[in-house]
XYZ file of C-alpha atoms in Angstrom:
712
model
C 133.482 100.901 140.058
C 130.131 100.147 138.581
C 128.709 101.593 141.517
C 130.445 105.187 141.335
C 128.604 105.500 138.104
C 125.094 106.080 140.473
C 126.415 109.032 142.573
C 125.111 112.224 142.102
C 126.323 114.916 139.486
C 124.586 117.292 137.232
C 123.340 114.867 134.716
C 123.786 117.644 131.441
C 127.397 119.023 132.550
C 131.134 118.340 130.762
C 132.281 116.637 133.914
C 129.461 113.715 133.447
C 131.004 113.651 130.195
C 134.535 113.256 130.754
C 133.451 110.806 133.371
C 130.876 108.317 131.358
C 134.021 108.732 128.827
C 136.660 108.023 131.240
C 134.513 104.647 132.423
C 134.317 103.111 128.622
C 137.739 103.432 128.651
C 138.479 101.684 131.355
C 136.175 98.713 129.591
C 138.234 96.065 128.554
C 135.234 93.675 128.383
C 131.452 93.542 128.053
C 129.513 91.020 129.546
C 126.333 90.146 131.327
C 128.021 91.629 135.108
C 128.587 95.563 133.077
C 126.457 95.619 129.824
C 124.039 97.620 132.059
C 126.256 100.307 132.749
C 128.050 100.514 128.900
C 124.025 100.557 127.825
C 123.533 103.164 130.080
C 126.844 105.237 129.034
C 126.004 104.936 125.157
C 122.368 106.241 125.541
C 123.890 109.322 127.960
C 126.489 110.355 126.408
C 124.044 110.559 122.604
C 121.702 113.203 125.251
C 124.890 115.040 126.478
C 126.620 115.174 122.684
C 122.722 116.263 121.666
C 122.849 118.975 124.564
C 126.144 120.326 124.364
C 125.647 120.741 120.593
C 122.874 123.410 121.558
C 124.322 125.075 124.097
C 128.215 124.503 124.714
C 130.629 123.754 122.089
C 133.342 122.417 124.390
C 131.138 118.892 124.590
C 132.474 118.164 121.060
C 135.353 119.712 121.263
C 136.259 116.826 124.121
C 134.236 114.224 122.788
C 136.999 115.071 119.337
C 140.004 115.230 121.572
C 139.142 111.897 123.315
C 138.216 110.272 120.316
C 135.084 108.749 121.393
C 133.765 107.390 118.215
C 137.062 104.910 118.499
C 135.772 104.131 122.047
C 132.237 103.016 120.655
C 133.916 101.005 118.299
C 135.888 99.347 120.705
C 133.423 98.499 122.386
C 130.961 97.013 119.635
C 134.399 94.399 119.039
C 134.495 93.497 122.812
C 130.283 92.751 122.584
C 129.141 89.410 122.806
C 125.324 90.080 123.221
C 122.435 91.776 121.303
C 121.634 94.903 123.211
C 125.010 96.468 123.406
C 125.275 96.922 119.365
C 121.405 97.648 119.835
C 122.150 100.909 121.845
C 125.638 102.159 120.205
C 123.931 101.549 116.428
C 120.789 103.926 118.368
C 123.278 106.111 119.897
C 125.442 106.763 116.799
C 122.000 107.458 114.705
C 120.786 110.049 117.681
C 124.373 111.873 117.117
C 124.046 112.020 113.555
C 120.397 113.340 113.228
C 120.508 115.824 115.680
C 124.181 117.443 115.570
C 123.707 121.205 113.816
C 127.131 121.643 113.668
C 128.143 121.267 110.277
C 131.638 120.473 111.518
C 130.343 117.825 113.897
C 129.733 115.841 111.379
C 132.190 116.140 109.093
C 134.189 114.895 111.651
C 131.901 111.778 112.590
C 132.379 111.003 108.427
C 135.983 112.167 108.605
C 137.594 108.962 110.218
C 136.680 105.345 109.005
C 134.791 105.015 112.195
C 131.076 105.155 110.486
C 132.238 103.035 107.522
C 133.291 100.685 109.644
C 129.791 100.999 111.630
C 128.087 100.506 108.225
C 129.753 97.204 106.818
C 130.154 95.700 110.450
C 129.200 91.736 110.338
C 126.292 92.314 112.697
C 123.511 89.240 113.336
C 120.613 90.254 111.648
C 118.748 87.431 111.875
C 117.529 89.606 114.647
C 114.847 91.508 113.664
C 114.966 94.335 115.838
C 118.710 94.603 115.216
C 118.020 95.214 111.499
C 115.775 97.914 112.126
C 118.436 99.625 114.200
C 120.478 99.301 111.453
C 118.539 100.516 109.011
C 117.553 103.511 110.900
C 120.970 103.782 111.487
C 121.911 103.997 107.573
C 118.722 106.260 106.677
C 120.379 108.885 109.294
C 123.574 109.139 107.999
C 122.302 109.354 104.202
C 120.130 112.191 105.708
C 123.352 114.333 106.263
C 124.384 113.690 102.704
C 125.609 116.645 100.293
C 128.422 117.459 98.076
C 131.255 117.675 100.874
C 130.145 114.943 103.170
C 129.645 112.472 100.039
C 133.020 112.530 99.348
C 134.299 111.364 103.713
C 132.069 108.437 103.073
C 133.774 106.868 99.449
C 136.997 105.778 98.466
C 137.927 107.141 95.436
C 140.818 105.763 92.645
C 141.943 108.833 90.613
C 138.933 110.438 90.123
C 136.222 107.471 89.884
C 135.115 106.012 93.001
C 135.984 102.843 93.894
C 133.856 102.337 97.355
C 130.767 103.209 98.699
C 129.674 101.100 101.645
C 126.586 102.841 102.226
C 124.934 102.539 99.565
C 126.126 98.699 98.773
C 124.642 97.865 102.145
C 121.888 99.060 101.789
C 120.424 98.018 98.580
C 121.186 94.578 100.148
C 117.419 95.341 101.775
C 116.171 96.466 99.318
C 114.218 93.743 98.465
C 113.923 92.946 101.758
C 110.947 90.618 102.446
C 109.363 93.819 105.467
C 108.089 96.596 104.101
C 108.891 98.861 106.574
C 112.882 98.345 105.585
C 112.235 98.676 101.867
C 110.880 102.017 102.822
C 114.112 102.711 104.566
C 116.158 101.796 102.025
C 114.348 103.873 99.240
C 114.370 106.330 101.299
C 118.482 106.118 101.418
C 118.947 105.381 98.082
C 117.297 108.490 96.702
C 119.263 110.437 99.210
C 122.172 109.126 97.556
C 120.444 110.228 94.277
C 119.884 113.822 94.785
C 123.578 114.599 95.969
C 124.328 115.276 92.376
C 128.175 114.577 92.963
C 129.215 113.083 89.580
C 132.019 110.682 90.384
C 128.766 109.245 93.004
C 126.201 109.086 89.978
C 129.088 107.235 87.635
C 129.844 104.700 90.033
C 126.020 103.771 90.883
C 125.028 103.497 86.669
C 128.351 101.448 86.313
C 128.252 97.619 86.656
C 127.697 95.899 88.679
C 126.163 98.450 91.001
C 123.512 99.790 87.490
C 122.013 96.038 87.906
C 119.989 96.976 91.098
C 117.882 99.083 88.628
C 116.925 95.681 86.716
C 116.506 94.118 89.824
C 113.872 96.644 91.057
C 111.802 96.546 87.662
C 112.203 91.745 88.265
C 110.547 93.093 91.766
C 108.483 95.164 90.222
C 106.790 92.381 88.140
C 106.424 89.798 91.076
C 104.367 92.416 93.014
C 102.450 93.092 89.502
C 101.580 89.035 89.262
C 101.076 89.034 93.410
C 98.319 91.492 92.200
C 97.052 89.585 89.276
C 97.003 87.208 91.351
C 94.898 88.305 94.185
C 91.781 90.074 91.810
C 92.117 86.869 90.047
C 91.292 85.111 93.583
C 89.165 88.019 93.833
C 87.003 87.615 91.098
C 86.006 83.751 92.218
C 85.839 83.632 95.555
C 85.342 87.641 96.961
C 85.518 87.914 101.046
C 85.023 90.438 103.790
C 88.255 91.723 103.529
C 89.038 91.893 99.282
C 89.454 95.043 98.740
C 91.103 95.935 101.673
C 93.766 93.319 100.892
C 93.438 95.317 97.220
C 93.985 98.854 98.474
C 97.119 97.562 100.469
C 98.526 95.535 97.318
C 97.617 99.262 95.142
C 99.155 101.664 97.596
C 102.377 99.551 97.474
C 102.527 99.014 93.548
C 102.107 102.784 93.409
C 104.561 103.659 96.377
C 107.164 101.500 94.233
C 106.048 103.453 90.407
C 106.335 106.994 92.865
C 110.321 105.794 93.478
C 110.665 104.960 90.170
C 110.096 108.150 89.093
C 112.156 110.065 92.423
C 114.602 108.275 91.143
C 114.480 109.679 87.243
C 113.546 112.544 88.906
C 116.999 113.181 90.058
C 118.654 113.619 86.490
C 121.309 110.687 86.823
C 122.748 109.939 82.896
C 121.889 106.736 82.018
C 119.917 105.978 84.625
C 116.140 107.225 83.036
C 117.455 104.682 79.806
C 118.220 101.774 82.319
C 114.672 101.709 84.502
C 112.528 103.047 80.510
C 114.609 99.897 79.059
C 113.990 97.659 81.881
C 110.143 98.482 82.301
C 109.563 97.430 78.604
C 111.759 94.734 78.283
C 111.004 93.229 81.870
C 107.314 93.946 82.582
C 105.462 95.946 79.416
C 106.378 93.697 76.354
C 106.261 89.910 78.139
C 103.834 90.701 80.421
C 101.447 93.647 80.674
C 100.731 94.114 76.663
C 99.803 90.376 75.939
C 97.921 90.188 78.313
C 95.583 92.452 76.883
C 94.704 89.462 74.476
C 90.449 89.358 73.646
C 89.623 86.082 75.612
C 86.491 83.850 76.480
C 88.218 82.929 79.518
C 86.643 84.599 82.929
C 89.463 83.417 84.598
C 91.532 85.669 81.831
C 89.586 88.967 82.937
C 91.669 89.706 85.934
C 94.761 89.959 83.330
C 93.397 92.557 81.537
C 92.231 94.638 83.774
C 95.038 94.472 85.840
C 97.329 95.110 82.586
C 95.128 97.659 82.117
C 95.663 99.579 85.283
C 99.584 98.813 85.614
C 99.942 100.725 82.384
C 97.446 103.631 83.260
C 100.222 103.818 86.369
C 103.157 104.123 84.479
C 102.361 107.029 82.349
C 100.413 109.093 84.695
C 103.509 108.347 87.484
C 106.927 107.901 85.345
C 107.498 110.969 83.767
C 109.458 109.692 80.705
C 108.878 110.550 77.777
C 110.917 107.517 75.520
C 108.654 104.994 77.816
C 105.228 106.450 77.068
C 105.997 107.246 73.562
C 107.404 103.715 72.831
C 104.362 102.315 74.986
C 101.666 104.844 72.486
C 103.442 103.253 69.575
C 103.342 99.619 70.565
C 99.582 99.887 70.123
C 99.821 100.334 66.754
C 102.057 96.726 66.548
C 99.833 93.276 66.300
C 98.747 91.913 69.127
C 100.603 88.833 67.877
C 103.724 90.575 68.050
C 103.797 89.766 71.334
C 101.760 87.148 72.524
C 103.807 84.885 70.000
C 106.952 84.766 72.483
C 105.324 85.241 75.543
C 102.567 84.594 77.542
C 100.915 87.522 79.988
C 99.396 86.840 82.927
C 97.747 83.746 81.253
C 100.171 81.799 79.341
C 97.828 78.691 78.611
C 94.739 78.785 77.342
C 93.867 81.900 74.818
C 90.398 81.765 72.934
C 89.803 84.966 71.098
C 86.515 86.286 70.914
C 84.343 85.951 67.027
C 85.227 88.443 65.205
C 88.047 89.593 66.785
C 90.564 86.713 65.678
C 92.448 88.563 63.203
C 96.254 87.646 63.910
C 96.791 91.423 62.358
C 94.575 92.781 64.985
C 96.407 95.652 66.714
C 96.640 96.661 70.699
C 94.670 100.184 69.833
C 91.976 97.692 68.200
C 91.925 95.266 70.856
C 90.982 98.798 73.524
C 88.785 99.747 71.433
C 86.990 96.365 70.846
C 86.782 96.354 74.724
C 84.655 99.571 74.481
C 82.142 98.178 72.328
C 81.790 94.470 72.871
C 83.585 94.187 76.257
C 81.484 93.934 79.739
C 81.004 96.692 82.388
C 85.099 95.529 83.499
C 86.806 96.081 80.832
C 85.152 99.049 79.255
C 86.088 101.082 81.957
C 89.834 99.857 81.901
C 89.432 100.284 78.313
C 88.389 103.917 78.711
C 91.163 104.437 80.924
C 93.258 103.427 79.181
C 92.572 105.986 76.497
C 91.959 109.000 78.898
C 95.301 108.261 80.603
C 97.575 108.400 76.730
C 95.103 111.628 76.000
C 96.506 113.549 79.416
C 99.905 111.930 79.401
C 102.401 115.367 79.007
C 105.046 113.002 77.371
C 102.987 112.499 74.102
C 103.954 113.648 71.164
C 100.705 114.968 69.775
C 101.537 113.544 66.687
C 101.381 110.054 68.800
C 97.857 111.004 69.944
C 96.879 111.730 66.415
C 98.175 108.660 65.322
C 95.751 106.872 68.054
C 93.080 109.232 67.359
C 92.590 110.691 70.604
C 94.359 114.254 69.630
C 91.626 116.919 70.963
C 89.889 118.802 69.130
C 91.357 122.022 70.572
C 94.822 121.128 70.207
C 94.665 120.244 66.586
C 93.543 124.475 65.420
C 96.496 125.338 67.498
C 98.984 122.722 65.538
C 98.062 123.913 61.951
C 96.757 127.438 63.084
C 100.636 127.421 64.015
C 101.772 125.296 61.173
C 99.536 128.226 58.522
C 101.304 131.242 59.977
C 104.464 129.993 59.599
C 103.292 129.494 55.691
C 103.184 125.626 55.890
C 100.925 124.725 52.676
C 98.485 122.367 54.150
C 98.201 124.024 57.174
C 95.122 126.589 55.981
C 93.740 124.348 54.181
C 93.094 121.533 56.844
C 92.678 124.014 59.802
C 89.107 124.997 58.379
C 88.795 121.246 56.819
C 85.734 119.089 59.162
C 87.972 116.527 59.005
C 90.959 118.363 59.965
C 93.671 116.255 61.300
C 97.466 116.121 61.352
C 98.651 114.468 58.107
C 99.744 111.283 57.862
C 103.333 111.910 57.016
C 103.818 113.767 60.520
C 102.287 111.406 62.518
C 103.282 108.569 60.541
C 107.060 109.642 60.736
C 107.457 109.463 64.345
C 105.134 106.542 65.134
C 108.094 104.521 62.292
C 110.911 105.822 64.475
C 109.448 104.351 67.442
C 108.752 101.446 65.814
C 112.244 100.865 64.165
C 113.315 101.072 67.653
C 110.709 98.689 68.813
C 112.467 95.939 66.891
C 116.216 96.715 66.937
C 116.267 97.524 70.325
C 113.749 95.323 71.790
C 113.671 92.281 69.437
C 110.060 93.162 68.874
C 108.999 91.058 64.847
C 106.666 92.250 63.008
C 105.921 93.587 59.679
C 105.308 97.351 58.957
C 102.788 96.593 56.727
C 100.941 95.196 59.758
C 101.045 98.824 61.191
C 97.791 100.697 59.818
C 98.030 104.832 60.683
C 95.636 107.361 58.988
C 94.978 109.612 61.645
C 91.618 110.612 60.526
C 90.367 106.995 60.016
C 91.392 106.454 63.649
C 90.059 108.980 65.251
C 86.320 108.402 63.783
C 87.397 104.648 64.350
C 86.886 106.485 68.272
C 84.436 108.150 68.234
C 82.300 105.413 66.465
C 83.331 103.179 69.595
C 82.208 105.974 71.314
C 78.779 106.525 70.159
C 78.301 102.508 69.712
C 79.145 102.725 73.596
C 76.512 104.956 74.328
C 73.980 102.739 73.137
C 74.895 99.777 75.262
C 72.104 99.120 78.032
C 74.268 96.371 79.876
C 77.084 98.848 80.484
C 76.677 100.671 83.857
C 76.090 104.785 84.433
C 79.448 105.902 86.149
C 81.006 103.735 83.051
C 79.310 105.581 80.756
C 80.114 108.672 82.099
C 84.116 108.246 81.643
C 83.125 107.455 78.044
C 80.900 110.790 78.042
C 84.112 112.251 79.549
C 86.391 111.153 77.047
C 84.182 112.405 74.097
C 83.874 116.043 75.040
C 87.357 116.218 75.311
C 87.983 115.292 71.879
C 85.043 117.271 70.824
C 84.196 120.201 73.017
C 83.132 122.575 70.701
C 80.535 121.169 68.588
C 79.208 117.976 66.381
C 81.269 119.300 63.535
C 82.797 115.226 63.428
C 79.546 113.306 64.014
C 77.890 111.528 61.288
C 73.578 111.021 60.576
C 74.810 107.715 62.259
C 75.757 108.636 65.377
C 73.312 111.419 65.643
C 70.861 108.924 64.541
C 71.775 106.194 66.607
C 72.082 108.821 70.062
C 68.246 110.261 69.571
C 67.579 106.285 69.447
C 69.377 105.574 72.676
C 68.175 109.379 74.341
C 64.201 108.063 73.257
C 64.234 104.769 74.831
C 66.003 105.851 78.087
C 63.562 108.593 78.572
C 60.634 106.040 77.799
C 61.841 103.821 80.492
C 62.323 107.052 82.678
C 58.701 108.077 82.094
C 57.340 104.617 83.719
C 59.566 105.238 87.060
C 56.904 107.471 87.488
C 54.312 104.535 88.460
C 57.613 103.040 90.391
C 57.313 103.352 94.358
C 60.380 106.073 94.146
C 58.181 108.384 91.932
C 57.944 111.323 94.623
C 62.016 111.527 94.799
C 62.432 111.135 90.610
C 62.806 115.426 90.051
C 65.036 115.627 92.742
C 66.744 112.845 91.770
C 67.278 113.792 88.169
C 68.256 117.530 89.652
C 70.924 116.355 91.978
C 72.394 113.582 88.850
C 72.260 116.621 86.455
C 74.825 118.505 88.330
C 76.971 115.719 89.194
C 77.153 114.533 85.483
C 78.222 118.169 84.297
C 80.609 118.746 86.551
C 82.241 115.559 85.848
C 81.472 116.226 81.801
C 83.323 119.226 82.739
C 85.984 118.022 84.684
C 89.606 118.022 84.153
C 90.071 114.622 84.576
C 88.280 111.390 84.144
C 84.882 110.541 86.766
C 87.244 107.856 87.551
C 90.679 106.265 88.411
C 91.781 103.843 86.705
C 92.547 101.728 90.528
C 88.423 101.598 90.265
C 88.693 98.642 87.545
C 90.146 96.026 90.108
C 86.996 96.125 92.529
C 84.934 95.345 90.143
C 82.882 93.451 88.648
C 80.136 94.785 90.937
C 77.410 93.157 89.204
C 75.573 95.856 86.880
C 72.159 94.668 88.271
C 69.954 97.251 87.052
C 70.167 96.791 83.271
C 68.334 99.169 81.566
C 66.919 96.015 79.312
C 65.093 94.824 82.505
C 62.373 96.770 83.128
C 60.650 94.459 85.938
C 60.038 95.907 89.447
C 60.254 92.821 90.984
C 62.952 92.717 93.883
C 62.808 94.847 96.857
C 62.377 98.791 97.347
C 66.083 99.247 97.944
C 66.672 97.992 94.446
C 63.945 99.414 92.554
C 65.447 102.930 93.723
C 68.920 102.063 92.841
C 67.573 101.197 89.469
C 65.802 104.079 88.755
C 68.655 106.355 90.435
C 70.864 104.153 87.480
C 68.426 105.301 84.877
C 68.476 108.747 85.823
C 71.865 108.798 85.492
C 72.094 107.249 81.956
C 69.238 109.675 81.173
C 70.606 112.963 82.345
C 73.942 111.781 80.003
C 72.436 111.183 77.089
C 70.263 114.071 77.653
C 73.384 116.378 77.896
C 75.091 114.179 74.863
C 72.148 115.415 72.809
C 72.324 119.281 73.929
C 76.116 118.650 72.988
C 75.351 117.264 69.523
C 72.712 120.737 68.617
C 75.716 122.847 69.594
C 74.693 124.111 72.640
C 75.971 123.705 76.364
C 74.286 122.148 79.593
C 72.314 124.423 81.835
C 73.417 124.395 84.951
C 69.658 122.907 86.299
C 67.823 120.504 83.627
C 64.836 122.020 82.154
C 61.808 120.187 84.280
C 58.426 121.776 83.346
C 55.111 120.204 85.860
C 52.377 118.453 84.060
C 50.537 121.130 82.502
C 46.947 120.109 84.347
C 48.601 121.286 88.027
C 46.939 124.276 88.929
C 49.586 127.159 88.998
C 49.523 128.402 92.614
C 50.942 124.984 94.136
C 52.448 124.517 97.473
C 55.820 124.810 96.443
C 55.555 128.232 94.734
C 53.017 129.649 97.790
C 56.523 128.193 100.032
C 58.963 129.737 97.932
C 60.305 126.465 97.102
C 62.100 125.669 93.437
C 61.432 122.533 91.751
C 64.451 120.421 93.684
C 62.699 120.511 97.237
C 62.876 122.042 100.438
C 66.616 122.255 102.005
C 67.235 122.125 105.600
C 68.572 125.795 106.383
C 66.155 127.184 103.866
C 63.787 130.171 104.546
C 59.846 129.174 103.771
C 56.839 131.242 104.063
C 54.868 129.942 106.271
C 51.368 130.416 104.267
C 49.292 127.316 104.993
C 51.489 125.885 107.921
C 50.011 124.584 110.888
C 51.578 125.195 114.327
C 52.604 122.405 116.859
C 54.609 121.836 119.841
C 57.375 119.321 119.189
C 59.104 117.363 122.361
C 62.137 115.022 122.012
C 62.419 115.185 125.798
C 60.078 115.639 128.911
C 59.844 119.472 130.072
C 61.385 120.064 126.560
C 58.272 121.739 124.124
C 59.911 123.875 120.656
C 56.785 125.247 118.891
C 57.467 124.825 115.460
C 55.064 124.902 112.328
C 54.222 122.044 110.234
C 53.549 122.108 106.476
C 53.397 119.763 103.452
C 54.830 121.236 100.156
C 54.489 119.549 96.710
C 55.686 120.545 93.488
C 54.622 118.045 90.680
C 54.298 114.846 91.729
C 57.031 114.964 94.269
C 56.049 116.248 97.960
C 57.739 116.508 101.076
C 56.629 117.369 104.920
C 58.311 120.279 106.518
C 59.002 121.421 110.023
C 59.890 124.651 110.426
C 60.843 127.365 113.247
C 59.148 131.076 112.669
C 61.634 133.656 112.019
C 60.968 136.242 114.834
C 62.145 139.186 112.629
C 59.875 138.566 109.183
C 56.478 136.978 110.227
C 55.017 134.274 108.185
C 58.183 132.914 107.134
C 60.030 130.607 108.907
C 63.446 128.150 108.668
C 63.546 125.003 107.495
C 64.688 122.620 110.661
C 63.563 118.708 109.086
C 62.702 117.422 106.110
C 60.871 114.274 105.874
C 59.590 112.893 101.227
C 55.689 112.345 101.221
C 55.795 109.298 99.143
C 52.886 109.323 96.679
C 52.281 112.732 96.604
C 50.194 114.552 94.139
C 48.322 117.666 93.936
């Protein structure tokens, strides 16, 4: 019988389908003798059915008439080998994925054969078989809609009592293999987005709703693993540390986007289930306690990991109640979360200096990191404040209470109050100290504090919570001004602080007091003095070019809609801040000297632009750089038509005073070019230019090299 299978026949014919089906019905046992035939028959039937779906409906009519799906199930029951179930799962997956006829899909799902395959006891110890099975589930979920889903569930009355596809899929939600977990997410999301009310009730009822809390528990474990990884990298960095952290970050953020996709499906109660689980399993017992200020270096990883995770949660999961609860918790005393939970580092907590007050709020902790923390802690706190400011789900009253409501939003709110006739709106609108009232901000925050106490069991005295929008706003501005005076903080971190300040005060210096202005002025003068010293350095010829380049970058960063650095950057620190502005020594390599000069320039351009801001002036596109007064007016840069930023490849210059020359990069291939030395102030360049045939005495710059130690 098996030899007849190989006789010549039109491969894509109805006769071939009849023949294969007839041969399968004759199989009474699957053994090593005939398993190859069975596997090939299953594979060929999948091909034929795909062909027939696109070309001839009679193929599927035959498939239904002969109840071929039933034959597949019978063959599975007979099989004692792994290879046949593998091919059968692949065959059915191909059928489900490729059949475009809606009635064909209804037929496949309408009998219990698909559910039988879903619940069959496969040997999942075989990784290949598990992979095929998960692909099979994913293929089925891809065909779900309000009509087809009813064919895969069992209903008693109006309620779903059994849904094998969903139940079997989430069994593998926490499998050690990431690709399996990803496929399960796809299956569940396809189920959630069907929008069937009875299915939604089934999903959000016990015991199936436990899946969502288990998801958060699994995410908590991933968060703790990330913290261990960051902590290990701090102590013992290796060549693969960065790539390992990036892979962990990708998985963390993929999970958060999965949570967000679940919420976006709009299933009643699921959003609140996820919110409660995130708060009770992750944020209150782990992330917030880890923000404590400590002098133990090993605990720094807990701080930055917590800040990163809080930022990610706020940025990715768009739940208004979750965002406002997190923000309201920042007003609570740190002790309320640390007395019963340990965070990432439950042991050996030591509070710093004057920050050991038991009533210190989490908001105060963030500001303390800005004013006294190291580079990593400053960047993490700034990222948290910037994320809160950009979270659209947060009530404006919450932002105002935190002291980070942008001035333009304050004005808009007060203007609306004035227009509707609220008595205080017009007065506060034109007040230099305008902010939302304590009643407006406090009532919303008080409501969330009551919820934190009553629903989540976090106890603290209401008197411990101080909310004065104007005072809190002044504290934020004061902390940022103090930050700009810290010479031990990297320039890129200071740029994040500058961005935040510009968001809070986009128009003028109205909320700076005389002390702020004086401190900024002194810091700017000190930085300018240090920059003057760089004129004597070995990279002086690059100084003006670097200033122009960094000026443009800083201006773009300050005026951008988002902060310069992503929150995940805190996990790749500390990169030692080698070039402190307190260090004016010129020892070390020329490379180190160049990096120190660039770092100094970045700080200088930020402070310069902040000085212009305090004067109510906009930053120009290019810095105002005047050459020394004793230089002759007809410098070579002016003669050549070059601006202060220097010549660039592809630009046009005048060839007056240029020397014609021939350059050969290969034997026998000479180029006729012009050689010229160009200077502007203390900067200089060597240029090779090609003459333009259409315009005498002018050429196009082809090669530029810096001229060290140049002077007109």
